[in-house]
PDB file of C-alpha atoms in Angstrom:
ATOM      1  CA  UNK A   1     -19.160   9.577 -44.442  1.00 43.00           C
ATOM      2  CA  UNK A   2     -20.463   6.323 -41.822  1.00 52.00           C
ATOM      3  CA  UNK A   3     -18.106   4.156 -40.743  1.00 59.00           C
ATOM      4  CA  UNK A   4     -17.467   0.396 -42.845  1.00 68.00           C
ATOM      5  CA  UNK A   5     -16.590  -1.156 -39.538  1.00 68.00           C
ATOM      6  CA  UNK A   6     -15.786  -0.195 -36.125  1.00 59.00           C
ATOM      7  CA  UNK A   7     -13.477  -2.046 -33.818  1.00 66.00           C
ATOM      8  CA  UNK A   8     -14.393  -3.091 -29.766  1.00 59.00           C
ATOM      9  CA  UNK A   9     -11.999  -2.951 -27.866  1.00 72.00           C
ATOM     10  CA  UNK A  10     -12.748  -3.957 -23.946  1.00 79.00           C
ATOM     11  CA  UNK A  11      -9.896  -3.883 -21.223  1.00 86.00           C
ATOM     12  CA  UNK A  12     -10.461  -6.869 -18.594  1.00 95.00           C
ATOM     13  CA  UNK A  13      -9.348  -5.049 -15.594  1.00 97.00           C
ATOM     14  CA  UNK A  14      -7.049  -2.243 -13.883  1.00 97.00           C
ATOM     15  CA  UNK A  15      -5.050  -2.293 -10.717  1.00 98.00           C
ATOM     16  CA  UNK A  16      -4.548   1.318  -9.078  1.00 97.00           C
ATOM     17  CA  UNK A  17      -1.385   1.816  -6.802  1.00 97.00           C
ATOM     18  CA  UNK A  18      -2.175   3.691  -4.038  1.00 97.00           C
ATOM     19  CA  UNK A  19       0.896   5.695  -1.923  1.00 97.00           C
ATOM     20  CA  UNK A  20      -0.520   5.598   1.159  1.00 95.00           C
ATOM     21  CA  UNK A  21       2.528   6.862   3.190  1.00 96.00           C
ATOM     22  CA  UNK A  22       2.420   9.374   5.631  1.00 96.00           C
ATOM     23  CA  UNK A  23      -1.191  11.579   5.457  1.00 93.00           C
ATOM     24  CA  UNK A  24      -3.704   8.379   5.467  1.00 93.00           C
ATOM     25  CA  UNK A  25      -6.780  10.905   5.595  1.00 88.00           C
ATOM     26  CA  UNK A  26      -9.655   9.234   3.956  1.00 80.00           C
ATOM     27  CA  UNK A  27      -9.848  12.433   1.151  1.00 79.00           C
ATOM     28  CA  UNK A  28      -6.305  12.361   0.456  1.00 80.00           C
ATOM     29  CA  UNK A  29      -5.635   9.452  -2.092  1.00 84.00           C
ATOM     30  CA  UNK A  30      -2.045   9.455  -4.283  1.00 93.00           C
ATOM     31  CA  UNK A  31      -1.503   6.847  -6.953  1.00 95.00           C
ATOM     32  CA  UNK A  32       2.456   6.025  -6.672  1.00 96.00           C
ATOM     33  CA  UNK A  33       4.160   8.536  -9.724  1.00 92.00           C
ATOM     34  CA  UNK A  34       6.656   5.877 -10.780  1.00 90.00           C
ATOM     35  CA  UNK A  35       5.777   2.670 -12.837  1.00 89.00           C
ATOM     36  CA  UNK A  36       6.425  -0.471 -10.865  1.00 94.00           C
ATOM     37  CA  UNK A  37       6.803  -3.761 -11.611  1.00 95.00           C
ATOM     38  CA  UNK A  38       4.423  -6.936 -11.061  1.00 96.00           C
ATOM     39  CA  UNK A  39       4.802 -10.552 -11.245  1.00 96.00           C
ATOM     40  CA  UNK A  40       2.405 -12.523 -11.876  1.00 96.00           C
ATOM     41  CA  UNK A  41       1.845 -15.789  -9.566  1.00 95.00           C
ATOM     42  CA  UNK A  42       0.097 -18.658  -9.756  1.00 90.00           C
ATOM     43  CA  UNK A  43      -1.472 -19.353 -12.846  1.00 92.00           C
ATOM     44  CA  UNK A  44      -2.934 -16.045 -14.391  1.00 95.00           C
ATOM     45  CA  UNK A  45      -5.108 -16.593 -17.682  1.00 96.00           C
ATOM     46  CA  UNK A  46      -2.417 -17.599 -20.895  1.00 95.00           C
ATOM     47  CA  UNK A  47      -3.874 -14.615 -22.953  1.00 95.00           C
ATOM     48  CA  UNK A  48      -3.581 -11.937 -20.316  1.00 96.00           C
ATOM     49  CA  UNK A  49      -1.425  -8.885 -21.429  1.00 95.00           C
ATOM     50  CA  UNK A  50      -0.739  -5.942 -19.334  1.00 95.00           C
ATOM     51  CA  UNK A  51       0.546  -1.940 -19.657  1.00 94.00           C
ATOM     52  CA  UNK A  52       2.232  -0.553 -16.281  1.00 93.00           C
ATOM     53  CA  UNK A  53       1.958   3.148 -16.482  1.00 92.00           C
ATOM     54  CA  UNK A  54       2.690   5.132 -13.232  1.00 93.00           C
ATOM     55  CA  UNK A  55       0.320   4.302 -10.613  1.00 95.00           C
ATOM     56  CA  UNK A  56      -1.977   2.158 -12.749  1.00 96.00           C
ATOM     57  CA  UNK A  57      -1.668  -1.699 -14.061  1.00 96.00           C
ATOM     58  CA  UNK A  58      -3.424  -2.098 -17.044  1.00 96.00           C
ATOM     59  CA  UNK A  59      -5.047  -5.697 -17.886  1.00 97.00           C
ATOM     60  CA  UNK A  60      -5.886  -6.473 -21.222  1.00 95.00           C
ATOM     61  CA  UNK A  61      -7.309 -10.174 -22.793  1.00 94.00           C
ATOM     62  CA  UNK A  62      -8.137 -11.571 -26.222  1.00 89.00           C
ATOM     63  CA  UNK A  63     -10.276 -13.952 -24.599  1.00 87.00           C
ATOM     64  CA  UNK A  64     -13.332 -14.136 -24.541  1.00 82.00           C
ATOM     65  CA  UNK A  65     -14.157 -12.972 -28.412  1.00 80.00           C
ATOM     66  CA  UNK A  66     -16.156 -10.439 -27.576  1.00 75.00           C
ATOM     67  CA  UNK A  67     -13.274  -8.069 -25.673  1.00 81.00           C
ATOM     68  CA  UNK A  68     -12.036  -7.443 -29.096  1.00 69.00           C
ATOM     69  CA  UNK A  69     -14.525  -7.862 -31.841  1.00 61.00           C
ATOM     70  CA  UNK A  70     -15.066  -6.002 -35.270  1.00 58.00           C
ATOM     71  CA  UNK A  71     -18.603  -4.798 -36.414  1.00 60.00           C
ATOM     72  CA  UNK A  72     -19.722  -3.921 -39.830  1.00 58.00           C
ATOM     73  CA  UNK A  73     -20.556  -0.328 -40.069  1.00 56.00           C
ATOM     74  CA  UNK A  74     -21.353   2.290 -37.681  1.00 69.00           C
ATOM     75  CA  UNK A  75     -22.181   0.999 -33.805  1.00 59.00           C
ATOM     76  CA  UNK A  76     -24.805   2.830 -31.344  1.00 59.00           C
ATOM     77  CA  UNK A  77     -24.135   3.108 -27.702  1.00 64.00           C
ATOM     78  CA  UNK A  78     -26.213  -0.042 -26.746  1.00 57.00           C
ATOM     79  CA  UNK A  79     -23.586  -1.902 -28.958  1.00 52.00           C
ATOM     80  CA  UNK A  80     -20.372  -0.601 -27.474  1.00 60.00           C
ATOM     81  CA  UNK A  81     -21.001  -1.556 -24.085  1.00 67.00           C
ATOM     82  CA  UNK A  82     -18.659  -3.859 -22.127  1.00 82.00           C
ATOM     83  CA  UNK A  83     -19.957  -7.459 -22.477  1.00 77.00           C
ATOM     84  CA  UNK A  84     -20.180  -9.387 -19.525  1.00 84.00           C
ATOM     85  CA  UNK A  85     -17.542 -12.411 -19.174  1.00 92.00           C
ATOM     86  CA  UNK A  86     -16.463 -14.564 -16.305  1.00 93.00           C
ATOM     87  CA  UNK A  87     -13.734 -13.188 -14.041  1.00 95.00           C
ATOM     88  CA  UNK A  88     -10.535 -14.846 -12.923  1.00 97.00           C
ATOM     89  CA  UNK A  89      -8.575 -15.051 -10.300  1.00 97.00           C
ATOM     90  CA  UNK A  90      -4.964 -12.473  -9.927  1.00 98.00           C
ATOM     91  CA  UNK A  91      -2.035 -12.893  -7.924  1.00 97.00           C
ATOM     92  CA  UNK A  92       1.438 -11.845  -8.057  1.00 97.00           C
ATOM     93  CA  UNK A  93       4.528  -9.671  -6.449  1.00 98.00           C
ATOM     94  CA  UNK A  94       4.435  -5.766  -6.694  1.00 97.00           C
ATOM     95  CA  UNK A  95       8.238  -4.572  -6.405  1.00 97.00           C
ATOM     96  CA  UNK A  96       9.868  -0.820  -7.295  1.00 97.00           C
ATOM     97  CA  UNK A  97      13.308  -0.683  -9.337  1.00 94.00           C
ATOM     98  CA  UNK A  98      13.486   2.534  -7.737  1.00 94.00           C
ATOM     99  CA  UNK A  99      13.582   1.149  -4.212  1.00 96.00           C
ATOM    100  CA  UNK A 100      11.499   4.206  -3.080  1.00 97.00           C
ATOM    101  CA  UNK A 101       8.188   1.918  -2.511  1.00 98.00           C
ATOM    102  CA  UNK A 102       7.940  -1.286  -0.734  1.00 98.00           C
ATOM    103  CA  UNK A 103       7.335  -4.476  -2.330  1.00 98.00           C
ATOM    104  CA  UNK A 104       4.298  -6.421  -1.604  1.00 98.00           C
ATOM    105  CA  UNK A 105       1.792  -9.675  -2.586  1.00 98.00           C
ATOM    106  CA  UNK A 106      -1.517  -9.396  -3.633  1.00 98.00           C
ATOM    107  CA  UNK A 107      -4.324 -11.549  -4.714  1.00 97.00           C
ATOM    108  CA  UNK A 108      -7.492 -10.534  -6.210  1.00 97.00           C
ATOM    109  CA  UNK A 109     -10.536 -11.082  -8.170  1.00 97.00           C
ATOM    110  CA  UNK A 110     -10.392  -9.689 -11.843  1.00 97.00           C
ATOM    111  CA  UNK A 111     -12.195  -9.814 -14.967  1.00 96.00           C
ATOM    112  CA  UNK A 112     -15.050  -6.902 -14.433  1.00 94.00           C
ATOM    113  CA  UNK A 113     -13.596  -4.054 -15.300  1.00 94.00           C
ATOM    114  CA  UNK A 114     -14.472  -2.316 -12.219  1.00 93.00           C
ATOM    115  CA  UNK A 115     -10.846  -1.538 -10.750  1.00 96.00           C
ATOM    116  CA  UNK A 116      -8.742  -2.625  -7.810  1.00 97.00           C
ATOM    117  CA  UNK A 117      -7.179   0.374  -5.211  1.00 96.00           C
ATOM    118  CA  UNK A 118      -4.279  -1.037  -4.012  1.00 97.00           C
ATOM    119  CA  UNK A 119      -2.476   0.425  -0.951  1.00 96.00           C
ATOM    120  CA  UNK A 120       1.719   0.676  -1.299  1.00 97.00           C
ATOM    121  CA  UNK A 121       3.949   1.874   0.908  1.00 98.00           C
ATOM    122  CA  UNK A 122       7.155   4.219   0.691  1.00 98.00           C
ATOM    123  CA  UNK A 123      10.449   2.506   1.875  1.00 98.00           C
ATOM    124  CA  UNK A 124      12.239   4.590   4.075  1.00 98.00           C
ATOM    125  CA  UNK A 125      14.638   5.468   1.707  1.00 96.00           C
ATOM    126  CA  UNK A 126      11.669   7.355  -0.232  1.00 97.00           C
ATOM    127  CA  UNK A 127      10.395   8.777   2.919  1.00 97.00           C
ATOM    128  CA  UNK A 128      11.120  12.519   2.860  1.00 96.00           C
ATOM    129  CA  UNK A 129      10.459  14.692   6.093  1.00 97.00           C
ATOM    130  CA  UNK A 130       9.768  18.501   5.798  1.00 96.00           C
ATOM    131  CA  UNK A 131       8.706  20.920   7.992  1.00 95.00           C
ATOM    132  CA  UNK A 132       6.497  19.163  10.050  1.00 95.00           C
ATOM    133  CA  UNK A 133       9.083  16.520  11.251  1.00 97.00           C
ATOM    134  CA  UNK A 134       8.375  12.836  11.912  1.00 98.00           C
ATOM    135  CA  UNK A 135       9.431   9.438  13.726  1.00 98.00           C
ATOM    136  CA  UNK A 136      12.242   6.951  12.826  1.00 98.00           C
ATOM    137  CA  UNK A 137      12.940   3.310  14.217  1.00 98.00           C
ATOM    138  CA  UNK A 138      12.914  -0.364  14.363  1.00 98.00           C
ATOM    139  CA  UNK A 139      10.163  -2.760  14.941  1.00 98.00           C
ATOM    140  CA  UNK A 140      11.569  -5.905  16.374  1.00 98.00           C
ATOM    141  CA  UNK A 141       9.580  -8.948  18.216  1.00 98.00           C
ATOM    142  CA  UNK A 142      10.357  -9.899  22.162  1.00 96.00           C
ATOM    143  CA  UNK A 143      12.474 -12.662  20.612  1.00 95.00           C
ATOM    144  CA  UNK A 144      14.818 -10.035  18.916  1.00 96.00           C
ATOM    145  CA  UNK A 145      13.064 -10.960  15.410  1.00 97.00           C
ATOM    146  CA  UNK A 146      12.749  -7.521  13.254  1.00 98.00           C
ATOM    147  CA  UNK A 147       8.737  -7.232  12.174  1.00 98.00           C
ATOM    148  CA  UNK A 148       9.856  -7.582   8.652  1.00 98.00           C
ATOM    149  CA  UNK A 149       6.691  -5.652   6.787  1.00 98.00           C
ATOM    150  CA  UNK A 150       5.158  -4.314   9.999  1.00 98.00           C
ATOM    151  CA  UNK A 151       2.383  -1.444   9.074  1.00 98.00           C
ATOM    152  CA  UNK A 152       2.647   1.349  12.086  1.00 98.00           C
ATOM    153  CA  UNK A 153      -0.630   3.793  11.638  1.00 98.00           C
ATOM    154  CA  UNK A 154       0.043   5.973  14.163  1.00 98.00           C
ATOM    155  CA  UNK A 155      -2.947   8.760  15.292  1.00 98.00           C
ATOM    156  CA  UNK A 156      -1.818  12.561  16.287  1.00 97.00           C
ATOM    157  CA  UNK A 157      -4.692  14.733  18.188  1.00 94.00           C
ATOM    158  CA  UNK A 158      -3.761  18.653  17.600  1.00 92.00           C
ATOM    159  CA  UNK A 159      -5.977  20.568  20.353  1.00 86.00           C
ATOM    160  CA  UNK A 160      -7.766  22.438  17.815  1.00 79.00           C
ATOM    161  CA  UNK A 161      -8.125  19.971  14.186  1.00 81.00           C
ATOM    162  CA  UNK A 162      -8.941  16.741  15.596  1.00 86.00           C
ATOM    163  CA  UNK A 163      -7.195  13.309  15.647  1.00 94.00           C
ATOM    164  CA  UNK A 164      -5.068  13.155  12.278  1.00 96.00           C
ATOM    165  CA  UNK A 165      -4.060   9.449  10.639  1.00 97.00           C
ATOM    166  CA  UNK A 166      -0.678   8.703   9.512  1.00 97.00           C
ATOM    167  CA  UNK A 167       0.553   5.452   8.539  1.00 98.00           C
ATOM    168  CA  UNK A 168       4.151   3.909   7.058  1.00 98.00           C
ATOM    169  CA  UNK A 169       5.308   0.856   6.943  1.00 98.00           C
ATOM    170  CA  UNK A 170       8.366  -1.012   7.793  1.00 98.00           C
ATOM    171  CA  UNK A 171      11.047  -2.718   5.477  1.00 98.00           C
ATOM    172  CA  UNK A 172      12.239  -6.380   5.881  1.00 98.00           C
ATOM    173  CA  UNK A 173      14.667  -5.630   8.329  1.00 98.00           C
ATOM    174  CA  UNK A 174      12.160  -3.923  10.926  1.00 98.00           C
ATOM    175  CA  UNK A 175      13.208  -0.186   9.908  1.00 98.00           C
ATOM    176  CA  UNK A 176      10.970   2.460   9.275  1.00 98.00           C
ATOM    177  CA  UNK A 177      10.598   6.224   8.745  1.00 98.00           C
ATOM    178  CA  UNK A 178       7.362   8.037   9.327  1.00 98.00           C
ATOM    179  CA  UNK A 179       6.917  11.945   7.797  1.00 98.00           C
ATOM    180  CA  UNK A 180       4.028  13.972   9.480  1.00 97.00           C
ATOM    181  CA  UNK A 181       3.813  16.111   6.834  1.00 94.00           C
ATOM    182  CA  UNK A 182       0.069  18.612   6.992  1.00 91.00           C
ATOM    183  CA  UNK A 183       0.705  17.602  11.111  1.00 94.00           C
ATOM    184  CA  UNK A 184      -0.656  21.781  12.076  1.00 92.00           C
ATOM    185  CA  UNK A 185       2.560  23.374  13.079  1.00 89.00           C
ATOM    186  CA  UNK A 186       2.799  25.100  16.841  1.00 83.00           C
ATOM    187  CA  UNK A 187       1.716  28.818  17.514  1.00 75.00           C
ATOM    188  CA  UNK A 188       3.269  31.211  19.476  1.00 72.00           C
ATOM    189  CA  UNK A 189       0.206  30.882  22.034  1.00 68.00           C
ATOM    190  CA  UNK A 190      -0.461  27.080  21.627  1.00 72.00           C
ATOM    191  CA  UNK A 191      -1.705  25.661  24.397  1.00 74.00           C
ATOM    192  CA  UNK A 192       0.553  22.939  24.347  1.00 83.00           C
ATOM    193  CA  UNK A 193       4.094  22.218  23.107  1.00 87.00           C
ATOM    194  CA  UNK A 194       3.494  18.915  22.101  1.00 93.00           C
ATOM    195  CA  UNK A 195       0.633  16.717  20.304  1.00 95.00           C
ATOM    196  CA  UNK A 196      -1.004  13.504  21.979  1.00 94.00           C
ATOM    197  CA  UNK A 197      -1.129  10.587  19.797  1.00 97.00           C
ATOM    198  CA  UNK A 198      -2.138   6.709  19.862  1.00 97.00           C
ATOM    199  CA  UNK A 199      -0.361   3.972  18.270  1.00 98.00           C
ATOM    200  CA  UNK A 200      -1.556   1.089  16.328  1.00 98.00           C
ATOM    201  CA  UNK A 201       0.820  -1.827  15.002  1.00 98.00           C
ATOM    202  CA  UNK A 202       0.012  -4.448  12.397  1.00 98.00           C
ATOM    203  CA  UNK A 203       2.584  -7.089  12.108  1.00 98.00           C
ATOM    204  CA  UNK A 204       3.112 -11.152  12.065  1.00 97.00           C
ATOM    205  CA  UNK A 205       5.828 -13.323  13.678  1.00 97.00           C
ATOM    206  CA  UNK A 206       4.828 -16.080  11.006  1.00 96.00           C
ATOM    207  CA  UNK A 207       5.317 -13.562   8.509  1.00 97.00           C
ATOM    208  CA  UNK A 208       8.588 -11.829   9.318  1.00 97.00           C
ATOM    209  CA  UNK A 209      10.204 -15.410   9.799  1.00 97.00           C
ATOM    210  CA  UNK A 210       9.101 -16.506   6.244  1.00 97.00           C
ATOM    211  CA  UNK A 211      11.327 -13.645   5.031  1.00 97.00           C
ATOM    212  CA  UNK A 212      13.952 -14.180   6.955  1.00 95.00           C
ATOM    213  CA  UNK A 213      14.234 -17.572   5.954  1.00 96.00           C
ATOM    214  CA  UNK A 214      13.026 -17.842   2.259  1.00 95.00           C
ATOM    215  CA  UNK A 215      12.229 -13.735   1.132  1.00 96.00           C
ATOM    216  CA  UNK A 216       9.009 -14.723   1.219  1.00 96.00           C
ATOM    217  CA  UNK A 217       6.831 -11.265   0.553  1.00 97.00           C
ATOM    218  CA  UNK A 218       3.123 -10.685   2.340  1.00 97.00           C
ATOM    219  CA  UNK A 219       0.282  -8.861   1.430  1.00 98.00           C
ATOM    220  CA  UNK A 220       0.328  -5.663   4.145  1.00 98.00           C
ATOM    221  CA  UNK A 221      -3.445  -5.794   4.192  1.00 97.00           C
ATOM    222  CA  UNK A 222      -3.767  -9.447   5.766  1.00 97.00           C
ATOM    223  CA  UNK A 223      -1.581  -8.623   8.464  1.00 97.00           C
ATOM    224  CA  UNK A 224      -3.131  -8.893  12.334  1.00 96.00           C
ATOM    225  CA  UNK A 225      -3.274  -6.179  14.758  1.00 96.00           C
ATOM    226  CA  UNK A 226      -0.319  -6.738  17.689  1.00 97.00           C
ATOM    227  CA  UNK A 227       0.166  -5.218  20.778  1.00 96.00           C
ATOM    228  CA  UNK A 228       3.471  -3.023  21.264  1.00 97.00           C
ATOM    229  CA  UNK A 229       5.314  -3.356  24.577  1.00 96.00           C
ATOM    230  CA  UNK A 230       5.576  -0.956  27.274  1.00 95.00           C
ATOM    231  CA  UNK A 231       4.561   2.369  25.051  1.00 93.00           C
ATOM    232  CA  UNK A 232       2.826   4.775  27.281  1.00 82.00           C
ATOM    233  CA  UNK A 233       2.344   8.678  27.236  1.00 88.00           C
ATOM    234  CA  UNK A 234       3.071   8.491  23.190  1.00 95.00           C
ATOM    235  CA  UNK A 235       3.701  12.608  21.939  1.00 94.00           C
ATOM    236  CA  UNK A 236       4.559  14.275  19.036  1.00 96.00           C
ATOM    237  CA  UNK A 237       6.701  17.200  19.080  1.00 94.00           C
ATOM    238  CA  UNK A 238       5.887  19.018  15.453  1.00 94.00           C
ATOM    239  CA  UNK A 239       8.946  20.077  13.675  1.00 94.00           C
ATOM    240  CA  UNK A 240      10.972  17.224  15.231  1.00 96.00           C
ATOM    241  CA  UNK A 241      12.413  13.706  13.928  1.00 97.00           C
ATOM    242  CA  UNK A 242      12.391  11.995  16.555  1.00 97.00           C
ATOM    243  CA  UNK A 243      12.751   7.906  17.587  1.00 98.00           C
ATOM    244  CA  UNK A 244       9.637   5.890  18.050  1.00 98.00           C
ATOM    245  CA  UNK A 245      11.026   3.123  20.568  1.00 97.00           C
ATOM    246  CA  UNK A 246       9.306   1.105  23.618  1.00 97.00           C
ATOM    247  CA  UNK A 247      10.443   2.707  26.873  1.00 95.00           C
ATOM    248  CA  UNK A 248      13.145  -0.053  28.216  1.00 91.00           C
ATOM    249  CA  UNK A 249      14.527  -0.233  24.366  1.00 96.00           C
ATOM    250  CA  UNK A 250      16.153   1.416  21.755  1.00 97.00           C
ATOM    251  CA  UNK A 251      13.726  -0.633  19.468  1.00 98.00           C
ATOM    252  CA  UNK A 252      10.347  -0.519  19.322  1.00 98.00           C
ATOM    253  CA  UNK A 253       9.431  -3.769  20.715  1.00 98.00           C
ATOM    254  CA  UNK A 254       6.258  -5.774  19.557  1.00 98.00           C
ATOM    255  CA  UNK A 255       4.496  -8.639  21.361  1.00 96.00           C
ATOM    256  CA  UNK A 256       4.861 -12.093  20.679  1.00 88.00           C
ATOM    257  CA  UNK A 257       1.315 -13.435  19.869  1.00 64.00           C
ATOM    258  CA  UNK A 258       0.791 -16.965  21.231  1.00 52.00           C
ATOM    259  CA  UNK A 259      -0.316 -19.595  17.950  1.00 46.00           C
ATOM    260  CA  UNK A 260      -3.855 -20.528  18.119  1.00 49.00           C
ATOM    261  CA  UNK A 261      -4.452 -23.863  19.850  1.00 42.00           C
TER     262      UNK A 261
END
């Protein structure tokens, strides 16, 4: 029996969350397994409707007319592809209810239908260490400021697998938890007792002070590279939690970076 009419429906867009805690190997990609919530900023399109499922924000329009459109009868597969219409600009606030992920800002380009991979970031209260142990601190400037938001992607070089990528990233007061979990666990006849690694800190002054003073989130993937004070002869001891500080400090103390003339 054919079809009187068949109904087109297009979605504008999708957002994927990524959880990039911990494990930042290029193959190993996690969408975040609770739904969170997003706030639009700005002015996003009048008509624009979403679905948050976990891990993914669905964007749906009514506009332009041919997203949703009804055609009589029975349509062939030249007729149900996605029409092209003009994209739009997207920004907002991502936040968790849970408080196990990080909030964060983001801005983007939408409207194609070809997807946006979002990095987010576990809060250290939804950081969970297991067997292969980790790092805990605070990141603080050389005024005392704490590098609200600072992303730490810290690289660990077992003698026989090669340099392995972790990343976390700090809360809004500085603090931060980092699990090593897959971090290859010591032999009985390792050659070593403890792992050489290399430390790389993203973070802003600017930034950290705009929170401070008026909550003001960032977007983790805009934030500058900055140097960390007095950090030399970095190991890892697998199996062990320990603190990730700058040698004369209890903290783990960032450099001030001069403003541009």
């Amino acid at each position: 029996m054919a079809a009187s009419e068949t109904c087109l429906w297009h979605a504008s867009d999708w957002i994927a969350w990524i959880d990039r805690s911990g494990d930042a190997r290029p193959t190993r990609e996690a969408l975040v397994d609770v739904a969170l919530a997003v706030n639009f900023t700005g002015r996003p399109p009048r008509d624009l409707s979403v679905v948050q499922k976990p891990g993914r924000t669905l964007l749906w329009r009514r506009l332009p007319d041919t997203l949703r459109r009804t055609e009589p009868g029975e349509v062939d597969s030249a007729g149900r592809m996605r029409p092209v219409v003009p994209s739009y600009p997207l920004e907002g606030e991502l936040s968790d209810p849970s408080g196990r992920y990080l909030p964060r800002r983001f801005a983007l380009s939408a409207g194609a239908a070809l997807g946006h991979r979002l990095p987010v970031y576990r809060s250290p209260l939804g950081v969970r260490y297991q067997s292969a142990g980790g790092l805990f601190g605070r990141a603080v400037f050389e005024d005392g400021t704490p590098a609200a938001w600072a992303v730490l992607e810290l690289e660990v070089t077992p003698p026989l697998t090669g340099a392995l990528p972790f990343v976390t990233q700090a809360d809004g007061n500085g603090e931060f938890r980092l699990a090593l979990n897959r971090l290859p666990a010591l032999t009985k006849d390792a050659p070593v007792t403890r792992y050489a690694a290399s430390l790389r800190v993203r973070a802003s002054l600017a930034a950290a002070l705009a929170w401070r003073e008026q909550q003001s989130l960032i977007d983790p993937d805009l934030l500058p590279v900055v140097a960390v004070v007095d950090l030399a002869d970095l190991e890892v001891i697998p199996g062990e939690v320990n603190r990730l500080h700058s040698d004369a400090s209890a903290d783990l103390v960032l450099q001030v970076t001069p403003p541009n003339p």
